[in-house]
Short mmCIF file of C-alpha atoms in Angstrom, two decimals:
data_model
loop_
_atom_site.label_atom_id
_atom_site.label_comp_id
_atom_site.label_asym_id
_atom_site.label_seq_id
_atom_site.Cartn_x
_atom_site.Cartn_y
_atom_site.Cartn_z
CA MET A 1 -0.13 -0.23 0.54
CA SER A 2 0.95 3.63 -0.32
CA TYR A 3 -0.86 6.50 1.74
CA ILE A 4 -0.28 9.58 0.24
CA VAL A 5 -2.07 12.41 2.68
CA VAL A 6 -2.43 16.32 0.87
CA GLY A 7 -1.91 18.56 3.95
CA ASN A 8 0.08 19.22 7.41
CA SER A 9 -2.11 20.68 9.38
CA ALA A 10 -4.80 19.10 11.86
CA ALA A 11 -7.14 16.76 10.30
CA GLY A 12 -3.52 15.58 8.81
CA LEU A 13 -1.67 14.93 11.24
CA PHE A 14 -4.35 13.15 13.07
CA ALA A 15 -5.72 10.90 10.19
CA VAL A 16 -1.27 10.39 9.86
CA GLU A 17 -1.21 8.85 13.23
CA GLU A 18 -3.96 6.59 11.99
CA ILE A 19 -2.60 5.38 9.47
CA ARG A 20 0.57 4.29 11.00
CA ARG A 21 -1.41 2.60 14.28
CA HIS A 22 -3.20 0.73 11.55
CA ASP A 23 -0.50 -0.49 8.78
CA THR A 24 3.18 -0.41 10.19
CA GLN A 25 4.31 -1.04 7.27
CA SER A 26 3.32 0.08 3.97
CA GLU A 27 4.57 3.84 2.53
CA ILE A 28 2.79 6.75 4.10
CA ILE A 29 3.50 10.56 2.12
CA VAL A 30 2.19 13.69 3.20
CA LEU A 31 2.41 16.50 0.87
CA THR A 32 2.08 19.45 2.51
CA ALA A 33 2.11 23.81 1.02
CA GLU A 34 3.90 24.73 3.99
CA GLU A 35 7.25 24.91 4.67
CA GLU A 36 6.61 24.61 8.65
CA ARG A 37 6.38 20.94 10.23
CA SER A 38 2.36 20.68 11.43
CA TYR A 39 1.27 23.27 13.79
CA SER A 40 -0.74 24.81 15.98
CA ARG A 41 -2.95 27.06 13.38
CA CYS A 42 -5.32 28.16 17.28
CA LEU A 43 -2.59 29.74 19.38
CA THR A 44 -0.18 31.58 16.49
CA THR A 45 -2.62 35.17 18.14
CA TYR A 46 -1.48 33.99 21.30
CA PHE A 47 2.37 33.40 20.21
CA LEU A 48 1.37 38.00 18.33
CA ALA A 49 0.47 38.86 22.06
CA GLY A 50 3.62 37.59 22.73
CA ASP A 51 2.30 34.66 25.28
CA ILE A 52 3.93 32.04 24.52
CA PRO A 53 7.34 32.04 21.84
CA ALA A 54 7.72 30.31 18.18
CA SER A 55 8.23 27.48 19.53
CA ARG A 56 5.32 26.20 21.35
CA LEU A 57 3.48 26.34 18.34
CA TYR A 58 5.24 23.73 16.81
CA LEU A 59 2.60 19.75 18.08
CA ARG A 60 5.30 17.14 17.67
CA ASP A 61 8.75 16.56 17.85
CA PHE A 62 11.27 17.53 15.76
CA ASN A 63 11.87 13.86 14.66
CA PHE A 64 8.11 12.82 14.19
CA ALA A 65 7.88 11.90 11.05
CA GLU A 66 11.65 9.45 11.26
CA THR A 67 9.39 7.60 14.39
CA LEU A 68 6.50 6.80 12.34
CA ASN A 69 8.76 6.32 8.98
CA ILE A 70 6.19 8.52 7.08
CA THR A 71 7.61 11.53 4.79
CA ILE A 72 6.99 15.13 4.86
CA VAL A 73 7.80 17.02 1.92
CA TYR A 74 7.50 20.55 2.15
CA GLY A 75 6.55 23.17 -0.30
CA VAL A 76 4.39 21.18 -2.95
CA GLU A 77 1.32 22.35 -4.69
CA VAL A 78 -1.06 20.47 -5.45
CA SER A 79 -2.43 21.74 -8.76
CA GLY A 80 -5.10 18.46 -9.73
CA ILE A 81 -5.59 14.46 -9.16
CA ASP A 82 -5.61 12.00 -11.43
CA PRO A 83 -8.31 9.31 -9.94
CA ALA A 84 -7.61 6.45 -13.50
CA ARG A 85 -4.11 6.56 -12.72
CA GLN A 86 -4.56 7.28 -8.87
CA ARG A 87 -1.91 10.19 -9.60
CA VAL A 88 -1.16 13.17 -7.15
CA GLN A 89 -0.12 16.42 -9.74
CA SER A 90 1.58 19.49 -8.14
CA THR A 91 2.84 22.37 -9.95
CA ASP A 92 6.40 22.06 -10.82
CA GLY A 93 5.32 18.96 -12.30
CA ARG A 94 5.96 16.61 -9.85
CA GLU A 95 3.51 13.46 -9.01
CA TRP A 96 3.14 10.64 -6.28
CA GLU A 97 0.79 7.55 -6.53
CA TYR A 98 -1.41 5.93 -3.61
CA SER A 99 -2.92 3.48 -3.37
CA LYS A 100 -5.58 5.84 -0.88
CA LEU A 101 -5.56 9.61 -1.19
CA LEU A 102 -6.36 11.42 1.91
CA LEU A 103 -7.37 15.40 0.48
CA ALA A 104 -6.56 17.55 3.58
CA MET A 105 -5.86 20.91 1.91
CA GLY A 106 -7.84 23.04 4.84
CA ALA A 107 -8.72 26.91 3.60
CA SER A 108 -6.99 30.26 3.24
CA ALA A 109 -7.88 32.75 4.21
CA ASN A 110 -9.86 35.11 2.02
CA LYS A 111 -9.01 38.25 0.74
CA LEU A 112 -9.80 42.65 0.86
CA LEU A 113 -9.88 43.01 -2.83
CA ILE A 114 -9.33 47.09 -2.34
CA ARG A 115 -6.64 49.67 -3.09
CA GLY A 116 -3.74 49.26 -1.57
CA GLY A 117 -4.06 45.88 -0.05
CA ASN A 118 -0.97 44.42 -1.26
CA LEU A 119 0.62 47.39 0.16
CA PRO A 120 3.07 44.97 2.29
CA GLU A 121 2.28 45.47 6.11
CA VAL A 122 -1.32 44.33 5.01
CA PHE A 123 -1.39 40.63 5.90
CA THR A 124 -4.08 38.11 5.70
CA LEU A 125 -3.12 35.26 9.17
CA ARG A 126 -4.07 31.88 8.24
CA THR A 127 -0.74 29.92 8.68
CA MET A 128 2.19 30.16 10.60
CA LYS A 129 4.60 32.04 8.13
CA ASP A 130 1.76 34.99 8.10
CA ALA A 131 2.23 35.05 12.12
CA LEU A 132 6.54 35.71 11.62
CA ALA A 133 6.07 37.88 8.97
CA ILE A 134 3.21 40.01 11.45
CA ASN A 135 5.40 39.97 13.93
CA ARG A 136 8.25 41.32 12.11
CA VAL A 137 6.21 44.53 11.68
CA LEU A 138 5.25 44.40 14.80
CA GLU A 139 9.00 44.39 16.10
CA GLN A 140 9.97 46.98 13.08
CA GLY A 141 8.15 49.42 15.56
CA ALA A 142 4.34 49.19 14.76
CA GLN A 143 2.04 51.74 16.46
CA LYS A 144 -0.60 51.43 15.51
CA ALA A 145 -2.55 48.91 13.66
CA VAL A 146 -6.12 49.03 11.76
CA VAL A 147 -8.71 45.25 12.50
CA ILE A 148 -10.49 44.79 9.52
CA GLY A 149 -13.47 42.27 9.66
CA GLY A 150 -15.31 41.34 12.74
CA GLY A 151 -14.97 36.89 13.09
CA LEU A 152 -12.94 34.95 15.89
CA VAL A 153 -9.32 35.41 14.19
CA SER A 154 -9.39 39.28 13.80
CA LEU A 155 -10.44 39.48 17.11
CA LYS A 156 -8.11 37.47 18.71
CA SER A 157 -5.66 38.92 15.99
CA ALA A 158 -6.69 42.43 17.51
CA TYR A 159 -6.85 41.32 21.04
CA ALA A 160 -2.53 40.13 20.60
CA LEU A 161 -1.88 43.83 18.39
CA LYS A 162 -3.28 45.41 21.85
CA LYS A 163 -1.77 43.31 23.90
CA ARG A 164 1.75 43.85 22.15
CA GLY A 165 0.97 47.51 23.16
CA LEU A 166 -0.51 48.92 19.80
CA SER A 167 -3.27 51.69 18.57
CA VAL A 168 -6.29 48.51 17.75
CA ARG A 169 -9.23 49.81 15.79
CA VAL A 170 -10.95 47.51 13.74
CA LEU A 171 -13.22 48.28 11.52
CA ILE A 172 -16.73 45.28 11.26
CA ALA A 173 -19.34 45.24 7.78
CA SER A 174 -22.15 43.88 10.38
CA GLY A 175 -23.64 45.63 12.71
CA GLN A 176 -22.00 42.96 16.32
CA ILE A 177 -18.39 41.37 16.69
CA LEU A 178 -18.43 38.02 16.18
CA SER A 179 -22.05 38.05 14.30
CA GLN A 180 -21.86 34.54 13.31
CA MET A 181 -21.04 33.23 16.24
CA LEU A 182 -22.95 35.54 19.30
CA ASP A 183 -26.10 36.90 19.72
CA HIS A 184 -25.93 40.31 19.91
CA THR A 185 -26.77 40.18 23.49
CA ALA A 186 -23.52 38.85 24.16
CA ALA A 187 -21.67 40.05 21.36
CA GLY A 188 -22.45 43.12 23.54
CA LEU A 189 -21.16 42.07 26.22
CA LEU A 190 -17.49 41.31 25.37
CA GLN A 191 -17.51 44.22 22.91
CA ARG A 192 -17.88 46.45 26.07
CA HIS A 193 -15.13 44.45 27.80
CA LEU A 194 -12.75 45.04 24.96
CA GLU A 195 -13.71 48.66 24.16
CA ASN A 196 -12.70 48.32 28.37
CA ASN A 197 -9.37 46.87 27.32
CA GLY A 198 -8.19 49.33 24.74
CA LEU A 199 -9.84 48.30 21.65
CA ASN A 200 -11.81 50.82 19.19
CA PHE A 201 -14.98 49.10 17.12
CA PHE A 202 -16.47 51.03 14.15
CA LEU A 203 -19.66 48.64 13.08
CA LYS A 204 -21.31 48.93 9.84
CA THR A 205 -17.63 50.89 7.93
CA GLU A 206 -16.16 49.03 5.59
CA ALA A 207 -12.33 49.97 4.73
CA GLU A 208 -13.09 51.75 0.80
CA ALA A 209 -8.70 51.87 0.59
CA ILE A 210 -5.22 51.05 2.20
CA VAL A 211 -3.74 54.43 1.94
CA GLY A 212 -0.18 54.88 1.76
CA GLU A 213 2.30 54.48 -1.35
CA ASN A 214 5.07 52.21 -0.30
CA HIS A 215 3.83 51.13 2.79
CA VAL A 216 1.06 51.35 4.35
CA GLN A 217 0.25 54.88 6.28
CA GLY A 218 -3.76 54.47 7.09
CA VAL A 219 -7.06 53.24 5.69
CA SER A 220 -10.23 55.09 3.92
CA ILE A 221 -13.54 54.41 4.83
CA GLY A 222 -15.35 57.25 3.85
CA PRO A 223 -15.18 61.07 2.30
CA GLN A 224 -11.73 62.70 3.54
CA THR A 225 -12.43 60.70 6.82
CA GLU A 226 -9.01 58.17 6.92
CA LEU A 227 -7.36 55.93 9.66
CA PRO A 228 -3.58 56.43 10.27
CA ALA A 229 -1.88 52.98 10.63
CA ASP A 230 1.58 50.88 9.65
CA LEU A 231 -0.62 48.06 10.09
CA VAL A 232 -3.27 46.15 8.51
CA VAL A 233 -4.61 42.92 9.96
CA VAL A 234 -7.56 41.46 7.35
CA GLY A 235 -10.04 38.69 8.56
CA LYS A 236 -12.70 38.74 6.12
CA GLY A 237 -12.93 34.40 6.17
CA VAL A 238 -11.97 31.30 4.72
CA SER A 239 -12.94 29.21 2.44
CA PRO A 240 -11.71 25.57 1.57
CA ASN A 241 -8.74 25.16 -0.84
CA ILE A 242 -11.02 23.68 -3.38
CA GLY A 243 -9.38 25.07 -5.91
CA GLY A 244 -7.12 21.93 -8.14
CA LEU A 245 -9.86 20.08 -7.55
CA SER A 246 -12.49 20.44 -10.20
CA GLN A 247 -11.56 19.30 -12.58
CA ALA A 248 -11.18 15.60 -10.87
CA GLY A 249 -15.00 14.93 -11.39
CA PHE A 250 -15.38 14.87 -7.52
CA LYS A 251 -18.98 16.18 -6.08
CA ILE A 252 -18.41 20.51 -4.65
CA GLY A 253 -20.45 22.38 -3.15
CA ARG A 254 -19.47 25.04 -0.31
CA GLY A 255 -16.29 22.47 -0.08
CA LEU A 256 -15.18 19.12 -0.99
CA GLN A 257 -18.81 16.75 -0.39
CA VAL A 258 -17.56 12.90 1.71
CA ASP A 259 -19.82 10.10 2.99
CA SER A 260 -19.72 8.93 6.80
CA SER A 261 -16.94 7.52 6.52
CA LEU A 262 -15.10 10.61 4.82
CA ALA A 263 -14.69 8.92 1.51
CA THR A 264 -15.08 11.37 -1.45
CA ASN A 265 -17.17 9.95 -5.06
CA LEU A 266 -14.41 8.98 -6.29
CA PRO A 267 -12.23 5.72 -5.41
CA ASN A 268 -9.78 5.28 -2.98
CA ILE A 269 -9.91 8.82 -2.53
CA TYR A 270 -10.92 10.46 1.49
CA ALA A 271 -11.48 13.76 2.47
CA ALA A 272 -10.69 15.76 5.75
CA GLY A 273 -10.53 19.44 7.89
CA ASP A 274 -11.99 22.74 7.11
CA ILE A 275 -11.86 21.22 3.27
CA VAL A 276 -15.02 19.42 3.80
CA GLU A 277 -18.94 19.51 3.73
CA THR A 278 -20.11 17.78 6.54
CA TRP A 279 -23.39 16.88 8.28
CA ASP A 280 -24.76 18.63 10.57
CA VAL A 281 -26.07 17.49 13.67
CA VAL A 282 -27.80 20.64 14.68
CA LEU A 283 -28.47 22.22 11.96
CA GLN A 284 -28.91 18.01 9.62
CA LYS A 285 -27.92 19.72 6.29
CA PHE A 286 -24.64 19.39 5.64
CA THR A 287 -22.51 21.74 5.57
CA VAL A 288 -17.84 23.82 6.33
CA ASN A 289 -17.59 23.57 9.71
CA ALA A 290 -13.84 24.62 9.67
CA THR A 291 -12.87 23.75 13.46
CA TRP A 292 -9.88 22.49 14.87
CA PRO A 293 -11.66 20.04 16.67
CA ASN A 294 -13.40 19.22 13.77
CA ALA A 295 -10.72 19.11 11.77
CA THR A 296 -9.17 16.09 14.54
CA VAL A 297 -11.58 14.18 14.86
CA GLN A 298 -12.27 13.35 10.92
CA GLY A 299 -8.08 13.12 10.07
CA ARG A 300 -8.70 9.63 12.62
CA ILE A 301 -12.38 8.54 10.93
CA ALA A 302 -10.79 9.15 7.49
CA GLY A 303 -7.13 7.21 8.67
CA ALA A 304 -8.74 4.56 9.95
CA ASN A 305 -10.79 3.62 7.25
CA MET A 306 -8.14 4.36 4.67
CA CYS A 307 -6.52 1.22 6.48
CA GLY A 308 -10.60 -0.44 6.10
CA GLY A 309 -11.90 -0.07 9.84
CA GLY A 310 -15.16 0.97 8.68
CA GLU A 311 -15.85 4.16 11.21
CA ILE A 312 -19.05 6.13 10.49
CA TYR A 313 -18.64 9.35 11.13
CA GLN A 314 -21.82 10.89 13.72
CA GLY A 315 -21.34 14.38 11.98
CA SER A 316 -20.21 17.87 12.94
CA LEU A 317 -21.61 20.64 14.97
CA SER A 318 -20.54 24.12 14.98
CA LEU A 319 -18.30 25.86 17.99
CA ASN A 320 -16.70 28.84 18.84
CA SER A 321 -14.80 29.63 22.29
CA VAL A 322 -12.99 32.87 23.01
CA ASP A 323 -11.22 33.99 26.17
CA PHE A 324 -10.37 37.76 25.69
CA PHE A 325 -8.42 40.02 28.85
CA GLY A 326 -10.26 37.40 31.76
CA LEU A 327 -14.16 37.25 30.10
CA SER A 328 -15.23 33.98 28.74
CA ALA A 329 -17.13 33.22 25.69
CA MET A 330 -18.29 30.26 23.68
CA SER A 331 -21.26 29.37 21.41
CA VAL A 332 -22.14 25.81 19.95
CA GLY A 333 -25.08 24.85 18.04
CA ILE A 334 -27.38 27.36 16.62
CA THR A 335 -27.17 30.78 18.50
CA LYS A 336 -30.70 32.93 17.28
CA LEU A 337 -33.54 31.83 16.82
CA PRO A 338 -35.28 31.29 12.83
CA ASP A 339 -36.93 33.44 11.96
CA SER A 340 -38.65 32.12 9.24
CA THR A 341 -41.92 31.01 9.12
CA GLY A 342 -43.20 27.68 10.38
CA GLN A 343 -40.76 27.85 13.38
CA GLU A 344 -43.46 28.33 16.29
CA ASN A 345 -42.06 25.55 18.04
CA TRP A 346 -38.97 27.45 18.56
CA SER A 347 -37.66 29.05 22.17
CA GLN A 348 -35.55 30.30 24.04
CA ALA A 349 -34.26 31.20 27.41
CA GLU A 350 -31.78 34.01 29.32
CA THR A 351 -30.12 35.12 32.01
CA LEU A 352 -28.37 37.81 32.71
CA LYS A 353 -26.64 39.09 36.17
CA MET A 354 -23.37 40.48 37.06
CA VAL A 355 -21.34 38.86 39.90
CA GLY A 356 -17.83 41.20 40.75
CA GLY A 357 -18.40 43.46 38.07
CA VAL A 358 -18.38 39.53 35.30
CA PRO A 359 -21.12 39.84 33.31
CA ILE A 360 -22.82 35.84 33.44
CA TYR A 361 -24.69 35.45 29.94
CA SER A 362 -26.29 32.22 29.21
CA LYS A 363 -29.15 32.11 26.29
CA LEU A 364 -30.06 27.77 24.97
CA LEU A 365 -32.19 27.81 22.46
CA TRP A 366 -34.94 24.52 21.95
CA GLN A 367 -36.58 23.34 19.15
CA GLY A 368 -39.52 21.40 21.60
CA THR A 369 -37.21 20.17 24.53
CA ILE A 370 -34.73 19.31 22.57
CA LEU A 371 -31.28 22.40 22.83
CA LYS A 372 -30.18 22.89 19.44
CA GLY A 373 -27.31 25.60 20.87
CA PHE A 374 -26.55 27.89 22.83
CA VAL A 375 -24.37 31.07 23.74
CA LEU A 376 -22.56 31.27 26.83
CA VAL A 377 -20.65 34.25 28.10
CA GLY A 378 -18.54 34.53 32.24
CA ASP A 379 -19.46 31.88 33.44
CA THR A 380 -18.24 27.85 30.84
CA SER A 381 -18.48 26.12 33.22
CA GLN A 382 -21.56 23.42 32.03
CA CYS A 383 -20.17 24.27 27.92
CA GLY A 384 -19.29 20.07 28.70
CA VAL A 385 -22.99 18.54 29.22
CA LEU A 386 -24.56 21.65 27.45
CA THR A 387 -22.29 20.33 24.20
CA ALA A 388 -23.05 16.74 24.58
CA LEU A 389 -26.92 17.57 24.85
CA VAL A 390 -26.74 19.37 21.87
CA LYS A 391 -25.42 16.84 19.75
CA THR A 392 -26.90 14.22 21.21
CA GLY A 393 -29.81 15.82 20.04
CA ARG A 394 -32.09 13.91 23.66
CA SER A 395 -35.72 15.43 23.88
CA LEU A 396 -35.08 16.34 28.22
CA SER A 397 -37.64 16.41 30.18
CA LYS A 398 -39.60 19.44 31.81
CA THR A 399 -36.91 19.29 35.29
CA GLU A 400 -33.85 18.61 32.72
CA MET A 401 -34.99 21.51 30.72
CA ASP A 402 -35.04 23.84 33.54
CA LEU A 403 -31.77 22.09 35.72
CA ALA A 404 -30.01 23.59 32.13
CA MET A 405 -30.59 27.15 33.05
CA GLY A 406 -29.35 26.50 37.30
CA LYS A 407 -26.65 26.68 38.57
CA ARG A 408 -23.20 25.12 37.76
CA GLY A 409 -23.02 21.13 38.54
CA THR A 410 -26.83 21.37 39.50
CA LEU A 411 -28.08 19.88 35.49
CA LEU A 412 -24.96 17.28 35.47
CA VAL A 413 -26.01 15.85 38.43
CA GLY A 414 -29.99 15.85 37.55
CA ILE A 415 -29.76 13.98 34.37
CA SER A 416 -28.07 11.87 35.95
CA LYS A 417 -30.27 10.78 37.66
#
């Protein structure tokens, strides 16, 4: 057998380890577009903030490839797949033949297509290369930053830059921060906390141009309105890396489509991680849930099935958590009531209080007696059991529903009886 894994991040790493656990002899080749060994994308903002050194980003030791007897080929841009000949092709003309193939190329940050977007101090933050490049600008004495976008990566970047001592302004096209993660109340609580720690937000504001001849000098947000800046970070979402696959015959929607074994529609080819569409256990439809936990589980199961394991992937769900300056927030599943007709069976329960100056907010969303999602701010201690309830989708009694909004620990005790 010859196993090829394209991608060296969460899904690819866990797949390789699982393949080797089942098959100790066959050849395993990892192809990655990056020049770095496996690292955690989730930790890049902590590195920028100065909380951890670059060495802490790496997920495995230097001798990882040697220990598992695998070959890692760095700097490979995959240009196509030939399913008939079972070959992977790269942009520089190289080819690799496979018996089983896993596509785990992840996603890429969306670019900002405005004037000045190609200036050298304009960055996205997706890879370790991005983080190191931003860090070099910080070490050169950057003082003022503009972050474009109100999503998770944008706010984590803004937080990191503020911790490094920069003046930070955040431009958000919508009316709230983290619109894909939090409801309006939770977003307001977190925004006020971030403002109290020195961040400045401009809601319903678009960047019209990045100003500067050879270097960033500012960001234009309207006629004769310019925010001074010597560093710009763009966080406008990501897109699955499926461009090189469109001609190979794969079924592609928002991402690469797979079945419950994480196999694609083409023989001997599997896919996992941010590149794939999987069944969302809450939304009850196929979608892309690009999170690190989803990718690790998908990678492990895909790796097992490439070795004939026959495991079933039960599905993904939206799950995000943050902690900014000591205030935590988390959301799972559906965070806002559906606004379409025919949704009379939906309800929500909210609580908000202040404890020692810290906001404690909880919102649970129900479809009948089934928990479909929740938002927590300030106290996330019940996130584990609530997430389990969302995943299982089981109907709860009135007592269990009441316990779900109760004090710390009562829910777990109540549903265990």
